[in-house]
Structure formats: structure tokens, C-alpha cells
Amino acid sequence: MNAMQRFSSGKLSHPLLAGIGYALLWLAIGALALSILLVATTTQEENLTKYSYFVHGFALLIGGWTSGKRSGRKGWYYGGLTGILYALLVFVIGFLALDMQWDAIKWIALAAAFGLSALGGIFGVNVSKDSKSK
């Protein structure tokens, strides 16, 4: 199958691309849900910090799970790389849009992103093995 056929099929074949794609999709869904929460209730933006961390964490788990499932091996590795790429992408967007600086909290967030996504990758690769053995 040549590259054009793989691209036109709509399926991301590389585990990292698929993981980042699904993570960003779930991030967009979560951001939309938080926006609806802001409009529909009297919740203030300052009170959404814990919810935004939950949305990012869920997106990281799904992204890691997807990359682990697509790779079929080394789920922690592909999941962890997906988490690092996701976190770096979020940091770059924050730097360009909000002029955020790199500090110790960013290192902690990067480690947490690696851990959550690696955990998702471990689950994803094990789901992949279970479905192949049946």
C-alpha cells in the first residue's frame, strides 16, 4: 500500500500520530464541555482549574491507550512519548498564546503527562494482545 492510499484511508498508521490525534480530539471535546459548563451555569473561569486538569489527564490516558494499542508492543514507551509530545505541544501553545515561562511546575506536568500516558499505553497494549488471542 503506498503512502497516498494510507493517507486517503483516514487511518493514522503510526502509533504516535494516532495517540496525539486522539488525545487532541478528546481535549477538544473536553474544552467544548467546559465551555458549555461556563455558559450554562454560574461557574467562574477561575474555578475550572481542576476540571481542566481532569480533561488533560483523560486526554493523555486516551492518547496513550491509542498509541499502545496501535503499536502492539512497548506500550509504556509509545504511550510515554505520546504524553511528552502532547505536553510539549500544550506548552508551546501556551508560550505562543499567553507568553508563559518555563518553570518547575512545567517539569512536574511533563513527568505527570509521561506517567499518565505511559499508563494508558500499558493498558492499550494489553487490550491489543487480548483481542488478538481470541
PDB file of C-alpha atoms in Angstrom:
ATOM      1  CA  MET A   1       0.000   0.000   0.000  1.00  0.00           C
ATOM      2  CA  ASN A   2       1.575   3.279  -0.999  1.00  0.00           C
ATOM      3  CA  ALA A   3       1.610   6.420   1.110  1.00  0.00           C
ATOM      4  CA  MET A   4      -1.257   8.091  -0.729  1.00  0.00           C
ATOM      5  CA  GLN A   5      -3.584   5.140  -0.173  1.00  0.00           C
ATOM      6  CA  ARG A   6      -2.723   5.047   3.535  1.00  0.00           C
ATOM      7  CA  PHE A   7      -3.356   8.782   3.841  1.00  0.00           C
ATOM      8  CA  SER A   8      -6.660   8.670   1.987  1.00  0.00           C
ATOM      9  CA  SER A   9      -7.923   5.735   4.057  1.00  0.00           C
ATOM     10  CA  GLY A  10      -8.271   8.077   7.061  1.00  0.00           C
ATOM     11  CA  LYS A  11      -6.425   5.786   9.469  1.00  0.00           C
ATOM     12  CA  LEU A  12      -3.319   7.131  11.149  1.00  0.00           C
ATOM     13  CA  SER A  13      -0.884   4.241  10.975  1.00  0.00           C
ATOM     14  CA  HIS A  14       1.924   5.477  13.221  1.00  0.00           C
ATOM     15  CA  PRO A  15       1.187   4.970  16.939  1.00  0.00           C
ATOM     16  CA  LEU A  16       2.454   8.415  17.978  1.00  0.00           C
ATOM     17  CA  LEU A  17       0.371  10.248  15.378  1.00  0.00           C
ATOM     18  CA  ALA A  18      -2.715   8.248  16.284  1.00  0.00           C
ATOM     19  CA  GLY A  19      -2.180   8.849  20.007  1.00  0.00           C
ATOM     20  CA  ILE A  20      -1.664  12.594  19.586  1.00  0.00           C
ATOM     21  CA  GLY A  21      -4.648  12.788  17.249  1.00  0.00           C
ATOM     22  CA  TYR A  22      -6.988  11.036  19.669  1.00  0.00           C
ATOM     23  CA  ALA A  23      -5.626  13.000  22.629  1.00  0.00           C
ATOM     24  CA  LEU A  24      -6.258  16.287  20.835  1.00  0.00           C
ATOM     25  CA  LEU A  25      -9.724  15.115  19.811  1.00  0.00           C
ATOM     26  CA  TRP A  26     -10.619  14.348  23.442  1.00  0.00           C
ATOM     27  CA  LEU A  27      -9.055  17.625  24.532  1.00  0.00           C
ATOM     28  CA  ALA A  28     -11.321  19.463  22.089  1.00  0.00           C
ATOM     29  CA  ILE A  29     -14.380  17.574  23.336  1.00  0.00           C
ATOM     30  CA  GLY A  30     -13.433  18.377  26.938  1.00  0.00           C
ATOM     31  CA  ALA A  31     -12.842  22.047  26.145  1.00  0.00           C
ATOM     32  CA  LEU A  32     -16.238  22.210  24.480  1.00  0.00           C
ATOM     33  CA  ALA A  33     -17.850  20.596  27.531  1.00  0.00           C
ATOM     34  CA  LEU A  34     -16.129  23.078  29.854  1.00  0.00           C
ATOM     35  CA  SER A  35     -17.269  25.958  27.652  1.00  0.00           C
ATOM     36  CA  ILE A  36     -20.844  24.732  27.838  1.00  0.00           C
ATOM     37  CA  LEU A  37     -20.450  24.426  31.617  1.00  0.00           C
ATOM     38  CA  LEU A  38     -19.341  28.065  31.774  1.00  0.00           C
ATOM     39  CA  VAL A  39     -22.236  29.302  29.675  1.00  0.00           C
ATOM     40  CA  ALA A  40     -24.954  27.145  31.238  1.00  0.00           C
ATOM     41  CA  THR A  41     -24.063  27.685  34.910  1.00  0.00           C
ATOM     42  CA  THR A  42     -22.813  30.442  37.141  1.00  0.00           C
ATOM     43  CA  THR A  43     -19.366  28.864  37.358  1.00  0.00           C
ATOM     44  CA  GLN A  44     -16.473  31.309  37.031  1.00  0.00           C
ATOM     45  CA  GLU A  45     -13.396  30.680  34.872  1.00  0.00           C
ATOM     46  CA  GLU A  46     -11.137  30.737  37.915  1.00  0.00           C
ATOM     47  CA  ASN A  47     -12.937  27.668  39.299  1.00  0.00           C
ATOM     48  CA  LEU A  48     -12.265  25.495  36.240  1.00  0.00           C
ATOM     49  CA  THR A  49      -8.633  24.649  37.018  1.00  0.00           C
ATOM     50  CA  LYS A  50      -9.322  21.199  38.481  1.00  0.00           C
ATOM     51  CA  TYR A  51     -11.693  20.382  35.625  1.00  0.00           C
ATOM     52  CA  SER A  52      -9.127  21.364  33.010  1.00  0.00           C
ATOM     53  CA  TYR A  53      -6.542  19.113  34.693  1.00  0.00           C
ATOM     54  CA  PHE A  54      -9.083  16.290  34.560  1.00  0.00           C
ATOM     55  CA  VAL A  55      -9.679  16.914  30.833  1.00  0.00           C
ATOM     56  CA  HIS A  56      -5.939  16.911  30.108  1.00  0.00           C
ATOM     57  CA  GLY A  57      -5.440  13.749  32.176  1.00  0.00           C
ATOM     58  CA  PHE A  58      -8.249  11.941  30.393  1.00  0.00           C
ATOM     59  CA  ALA A  59      -6.914  13.045  27.002  1.00  0.00           C
ATOM     60  CA  LEU A  60      -3.451  11.763  27.977  1.00  0.00           C
ATOM     61  CA  LEU A  61      -4.833   8.387  29.051  1.00  0.00           C
ATOM     62  CA  ILE A  62      -6.785   8.006  25.810  1.00  0.00           C
ATOM     63  CA  GLY A  63      -3.819   9.119  23.709  1.00  0.00           C
ATOM     64  CA  GLY A  64      -1.503   6.671  25.459  1.00  0.00           C
ATOM     65  CA  TRP A  65      -4.050   3.885  25.191  1.00  0.00           C
ATOM     66  CA  THR A  66      -4.430   4.508  21.464  1.00  0.00           C
ATOM     67  CA  SER A  67      -0.701   4.603  20.798  1.00  0.00           C
ATOM     68  CA  GLY A  68      -0.135   1.454  22.869  1.00  0.00           C
ATOM     69  CA  LYS A  69      -2.932  -0.370  21.085  1.00  0.00           C
ATOM     70  CA  ARG A  70      -1.665   0.692  17.658  1.00  0.00           C
ATOM     71  CA  SER A  71       1.939  -0.251  18.431  1.00  0.00           C
ATOM     72  CA  GLY A  72       1.122  -3.702  19.793  1.00  0.00           C
ATOM     73  CA  ARG A  73       4.387  -3.679  21.800  1.00  0.00           C
ATOM     74  CA  LYS A  74       6.235  -1.385  24.202  1.00  0.00           C
ATOM     75  CA  GLY A  75       3.045   0.344  25.292  1.00  0.00           C
ATOM     76  CA  TRP A  76       4.732   2.326  28.059  1.00  0.00           C
ATOM     77  CA  TYR A  77       7.292   3.631  25.565  1.00  0.00           C
ATOM     78  CA  TYR A  78       4.853   4.733  22.876  1.00  0.00           C
ATOM     79  CA  GLY A  79       2.378   5.978  25.461  1.00  0.00           C
ATOM     80  CA  GLY A  80       5.073   7.926  27.301  1.00  0.00           C
ATOM     81  CA  LEU A  81       6.344   9.505  24.082  1.00  0.00           C
ATOM     82  CA  THR A  82       2.793  10.463  23.231  1.00  0.00           C
ATOM     83  CA  GLY A  83       2.454  12.141  26.627  1.00  0.00           C
ATOM     84  CA  ILE A  84       5.712  14.049  26.208  1.00  0.00           C
ATOM     85  CA  LEU A  85       4.735  15.243  22.726  1.00  0.00           C
ATOM     86  CA  TYR A  86       1.277  16.241  23.974  1.00  0.00           C
ATOM     87  CA  ALA A  87       2.722  18.185  26.910  1.00  0.00           C
ATOM     88  CA  LEU A  88       5.310  19.914  24.732  1.00  0.00           C
ATOM     89  CA  LEU A  89       2.604  20.862  22.240  1.00  0.00           C
ATOM     90  CA  VAL A  90       0.457  22.333  25.038  1.00  0.00           C
ATOM     91  CA  PHE A  91       3.484  24.197  26.436  1.00  0.00           C
ATOM     92  CA  VAL A  92       4.382  25.643  23.028  1.00  0.00           C
ATOM     93  CA  ILE A  93       0.806  26.806  22.501  1.00  0.00           C
ATOM     94  CA  GLY A  94       0.809  28.340  25.993  1.00  0.00           C
ATOM     95  CA  PHE A  95       4.113  30.064  25.302  1.00  0.00           C
ATOM     96  CA  LEU A  96       2.985  31.469  21.960  1.00  0.00           C
ATOM     97  CA  ALA A  97      -0.520  32.463  23.042  1.00  0.00           C
ATOM     98  CA  LEU A  98      -0.036  33.504  26.658  1.00  0.00           C
ATOM     99  CA  ASP A  99       3.734  34.109  26.888  1.00  0.00           C
ATOM    100  CA  MET A 100       4.069  31.502  29.662  1.00  0.00           C
ATOM    101  CA  GLN A 101       7.542  30.876  31.048  1.00  0.00           C
ATOM    102  CA  TRP A 102       9.221  27.528  31.705  1.00  0.00           C
ATOM    103  CA  ASP A 103       9.377  26.824  35.440  1.00  0.00           C
ATOM    104  CA  ALA A 104       9.475  23.896  37.874  1.00  0.00           C
ATOM    105  CA  ILE A 105       5.736  23.278  37.546  1.00  0.00           C
ATOM    106  CA  LYS A 106       6.204  22.548  33.833  1.00  0.00           C
ATOM    107  CA  TRP A 107       8.731  19.801  34.680  1.00  0.00           C
ATOM    108  CA  ILE A 108       6.225  18.245  37.083  1.00  0.00           C
ATOM    109  CA  ALA A 109       3.481  18.483  34.453  1.00  0.00           C
ATOM    110  CA  LEU A 110       5.787  16.892  31.865  1.00  0.00           C
ATOM    111  CA  ALA A 111       6.525  13.982  34.227  1.00  0.00           C
ATOM    112  CA  ALA A 112       2.812  13.580  35.009  1.00  0.00           C
ATOM    113  CA  ALA A 113       1.978  13.624  31.297  1.00  0.00           C
ATOM    114  CA  PHE A 114       4.580  10.922  30.687  1.00  0.00           C
ATOM    115  CA  GLY A 115       3.228   8.820  33.561  1.00  0.00           C
ATOM    116  CA  LEU A 116      -0.452   9.078  32.660  1.00  0.00           C
ATOM    117  CA  SER A 117       0.119   8.435  29.000  1.00  0.00           C
ATOM    118  CA  ALA A 118       2.522   5.555  29.691  1.00  0.00           C
ATOM    119  CA  LEU A 119      -0.129   4.015  31.939  1.00  0.00           C
ATOM    120  CA  GLY A 120      -2.635   4.366  29.110  1.00  0.00           C
ATOM    121  CA  GLY A 121      -0.125   2.766  26.743  1.00  0.00           C
ATOM    122  CA  ILE A 122       0.307  -0.199  29.096  1.00  0.00           C
ATOM    123  CA  PHE A 123      -3.453  -0.734  29.147  1.00  0.00           C
ATOM    124  CA  GLY A 124      -3.690  -0.253  25.389  1.00  0.00           C
ATOM    125  CA  VAL A 125      -1.038  -2.809  24.508  1.00  0.00           C
ATOM    126  CA  ASN A 126      -2.642  -5.354  26.831  1.00  0.00           C
ATOM    127  CA  VAL A 127      -6.062  -4.799  25.269  1.00  0.00           C
ATOM    128  CA  SER A 128      -4.446  -5.319  21.881  1.00  0.00           C
ATOM    129  CA  LYS A 129      -2.946  -8.655  22.970  1.00  0.00           C
ATOM    130  CA  ASP A 130      -6.244  -9.864  24.445  1.00  0.00           C
ATOM    131  CA  SER A 131      -8.154  -9.166  21.263  1.00  0.00           C
ATOM    132  CA  LYS A 132      -5.546 -10.939  19.098  1.00  0.00           C
ATOM    133  CA  SER A 133      -5.570 -14.130  21.187  1.00  0.00           C
ATOM    134  CA  LYS A 134      -9.342 -14.663  20.891  1.00  0.00           C
TER     135      LYS A 134
END
